[in-house]
Amino acid sequence: MSGNETSGHAGGALLARLAGLRARVADLVERRSADDPTASDPLRGLYVTPETARRLAAQPPTTGTDAPYPVERSPETASLGAADEGAPDRAAALAARFRLSALDLHILLAALAPDVDRGFEPLYGYLNDDVGRRRATVALTLDLAGTGPYAPAARARFHPAAPLLSGGLLVIEDEDRPLPGRALRVPERVVAHLLGDDGLDPELSGGEVELLLPGEGSGGPAGSDAGAGGEPFAERLAALAAARPVAVHLRERRPGTAAEPVTEGLRRAGLPVLRYRPEGRPEDGAGLAGALLREARLRGAAVVVGPLPERPEGLVRALAGGDVPVAFFGSEPYDPGWAPDSGLFALDAPDGGAAADEAWSAELGSLDAGFDLGAAVAPYRLGAAQIRRAARAATALAAFDGTPVTAAHVQHSARQQSAPLLDRHARRVRPAVGFDGLVLPSEPLSLLHELVQRARHREKVLGEWRLRTGGGRGRGVVALFAGESGTGKTLSAEVVAGELGLDLYVVELSAVVDKYIGETEKNLEKIFSEADRTDAVLLFDEADAVFGKRSEVKSSHDRYANLESAYLLQRLEAFDGIAVLTTNLRANIDDAFTRRLDLVVDFPFPDVEQRIALWRSCLAATPCAPDLGLDVCAKEFELAGGAIRSAAVTAGYLAAGRGGPVTAEDVRAGARREYRKMGRLVPDASPLWD
């Protein structure tokens, strides 16, 4: 059945109910005009005469088709109106969802009648003794119901806590008037719903609220195989929400790891979902709560809210404790003071790491890939929905390139799903060097390979195999690179990030360290928290500036410096990301930090053979003369890798300015330049260079 047909049937049901209301209005007009001594006054009702009122009440309006809707005068129809046989009766469903009494439903129909049928406007104006007041009033609706505003039970239906007003179905206007004379208005969204319109409330269409219908890409109906992303935790929670209204707060360690699977589970359970993201709103996000709850009750939907704003008390209190399922998500722990009487319960959302391999395989396992999919995606800690989006993006990117899906496509798309917001305090480096660009002894090289393996397999070893120690220790991987300046520490961190398919973020200590007490810790917490939630390699260059040894307290400065170190010690324990610390002076690093490190890699000063290899690596793509004498240069000039790279750049500029290839003299000039920069004595010219 098309949407237009459904809308027509639902509208017909409402019009049939209004036909019964019209009969009651006609009876009331007849009674009032029969014994009204001013009935013959031409100004009665401001030009609405009794004859006009009788004619309007008796005239059946059309429904927009050739046939008018039927006007029944049976007692049942005269009471509340009856729907056409076989037409969906949204008014009855609405009454059940909002727990409306028969009188409530009558009041609602009387209030919305002018919004559907213009013929009610002059009738209401006549009955209100003021043609300018063409909406139902409290007194008029109760007169039509056979009671009056003097009945306490009838007046109670207009209390703010009564179903009509608390549910957002009715608005009472004219606050300066006594209650019997106040006008009633039904929000347009409620009228549209009763007429069969399934569009989202315009109040919720600002971008913060998304409507997700059951079965739209949700992997099948409830009870079927969950497929990719089907997580037991999410499925159990969705089944509970489908059975009865619940309110739950789920604390996520990483955004999207629980919210989206639970959303998909609710849809598989047959529930529409209203996904509300209030974090971008300047206020606490509670402004839309009333419209959001009303929309959820109109549709029989569940509400998923998160990430929560900084102060979520008003929002949680407004949404929790109702009769719709609500799930809140956030990285902060639940505070019982948010909504103490709502029955809301709190859970820690699972990381979902165990199901990640299955989700990746379900999305991309059928591809004839020429790479190891498991190794390519192991460093990424994405939720099931993020994996689906990354897989689709990788497929589209490969189609754009006109090639099969590669590891680079997959890793690029995965990075977009986990893009960190670290640019304020860190500098992003896109890795462009691999292990083949490193010149290191075998021991540090093997430790770097081990660091890559630890980053790839930490979820299995620390999660599935439960080799993580207690005390709230995280699943992070932290390594210390120690060695003289220029020995390849930063370059090695870039190589590790590139091998993992991650971006490298170099923490700018000038943007972190603050002279005011406590501000440095706040800046570091922002960096650690963001690194915990996203996939990147964090590099603390010259780490001894913030990870230095604690000292004896001789002044207030020493005391606060020790507090900063104590904070860092505790934060490293709970860290979930990948971090590399570099230092030129390993002895300056506190022993307590060293104990918390997974690996310590010492970068020795390169010997002659390594210096020769470094010269060749730096000049590999440069046009060179046949004999550069690199072995002699490497023996004569004791330079680290960074200095050799700078010397090679100098040699390249000299050759480019001359318009020829790099010569032995260019290489020697670059090496001599580096010696002078370091303040060292430059060796005398050798006959080998003549």
Steps between C-alpha positions, in 0.01 A plus 500: 500500500642839404548786742218699335254214543595460864464871557158500336368218717635656818351837407166338427497346846558841657236664282250234601563587862456869423168418337376384837632816659314707241178329599558603860575857388177505296301382801656766719432773242140383479453509876661840547320669212163355606491670840728798432300826528761672279481238232333744263762772564694548174816576706474176695842336487626792293291433191463123547123459525327190639381414154856520370626288787230236440579494131875465561449229759277299271718540192732200456847612390690317230821304547665624185339219296163478327328341797451675836598313810196346670324677783366246745258595774512182699582537871842341446596740223353796685724425798847489354465420132566166334758414239417359159497126507836366384680838524796530738384687808796703616293679762438173684868407479597845625257470791659170599860625476431821694255332741216734415156456647186529288460859620863577409447371148180706468685814611778430250258451211302811589818707518641382167171513303559854355846391383344228284157640406451874454126456549562477874640854521172696460321242713750542783483877455123486540519274805772718657285812445799650317557429135863604547555205736479213258675239710350277762520623856514296818134575573389417145676164489352402835153618391533279192595211727187545710678633808629845596801684642348477848574124519838444678570181306441682170721796594776258603538393137657842435759473778865525381565148630195353324566285190395758242731774617789291634505304175517815289169428328318814609593864555284729714522861383378835637675480835337822620148353471322276753532131421150453345561773246852396397546379143638157411744421223643170379859511366515454125719190535221322692239602243726384215560166673130435542449580133761239404810716455815308607745786447734605779387780728632833360624584851739204471621566146798720590752220445541381859225236468499218247211261440604140432218269399497126576675286244677786314842342460466339839595153390159339513207467734514411864591145566701460182874463486652825608755489225781747496505700816253282688625524858345295783503794741317728256252227406411428865451868575284546190285199591444643849407842358257343254329310783452792739605866534844527654746781555869412501828690502789332319851625557709463187876487507506591132226687308278284282600165647166452677257771383480387141477125570219562749325721244522223241378247755193710577418522132540127458259462792240688293524840669549832323790693655534874556875566518567826685849655508485797741873562538506790252221698669605803708259410780460171683301344216175476698316749277394233253419237762124564497468482122733198494293307754176589323640382167621175654160431656317585178712250310553241771874568460806472720729796570880479485681805641871572495766615534357684798574871553725619777207550741238241406280517812207679337507284190518171691229606743270603213537177303547232764212352695249521217326222314742481206834314490789744536873426475755764600864480393804687615864468600438640847378272782134512597404734782201376708409863565400553137162328537477330842133393475491389138600136535792554264779245534861524385732257322852506363478436129728223374784597269376270226856411399434127480237546230712738289678224306167337414355835391796577273484150352127529440546830316819435303574131543347409164750720313791334326740726687871473448576598859445376854171665602539405867846656526389813312209578731637366830612841635151651455251477783178576316140412577292285267324795336832681452643188337210486257550863403875452465450195278258687274737796479796272417302332223398838355856631522634194318237547230608862463863390460396226260682231698405214731464582869842526661623528856560871440133550403379318809736679739424842351126444544548365852702809596213721386266319739742556787638844419635649824451861602858550616607778266476767767774345716678276252641509148380232261754313289386278215758216501697475177784268612508124543735257667709490185591863567648426844866431560530349847674211673308175526399538865314834484358397163353181648355700792325732253346197327389374841341838573295469180390148598398617847286775350333256260427220745427687824124438477558125479775475761365750754130455422416148384789331681455722808869564557432856608580561864247649740494842654317662212792462261411579140585322178747759381845440356769742619864494389805711580751581227830610657812616323703796387351765278477393137520126562155434345255509791238724336547332163445160664176622658385607153594157362301325774194717429531438127532123549179508707320720246450776759578870514779625725422792732800683643403671825610861505624546855484878463122467460473262796721636776338791681637721773174489692454220749286213371472627142772269368314199637177621339670534162657157530166348601339635183774339293489165682120486494484566127780251432311241707192536283666509160759312301831684466858481625580770753860626511635691801826640363756600766278323754726572797347850502176355639599148609804604703608367836327605816720689743515576867252769595692811590257758363144535379629461144639155584171400659290587197754348259472175693120519484526531122721191485260309725212585268694374199584176678132433571394601149746268331354211701154555351616597149334309214684644202847471345768741622871542438722706730838619375788632706865587452571432867347176618635558851266800534187283469347402834539130582128479575427596139748241374315225686179592318660482157442202275826540311819702534693533175856632515621670183881480487722741314557350153831333428693535175305234309168650610616849405589376152155343473340826619687705236391259229140502621485879506648535150316204346273713276756775432708521179858440613848487350655153459729512803375686809745349745221434752708244690777754560248770595328266744832421670615861514176665616326343799144613432167362620220421258330836536824688434577278199156577358563875540844465341347313206244779453781758500687296239186483289454878506863555403464263205167650391646852508790387285272314262674166532497177704607472861875460525736386772583862575131581546469213748808615688376860506170386651679292764735789589193727532347263758825482696510878523137512616588260781804710595743224419839530333485447127754244373765626262463431132611152401688417179218260424280801436734684268 
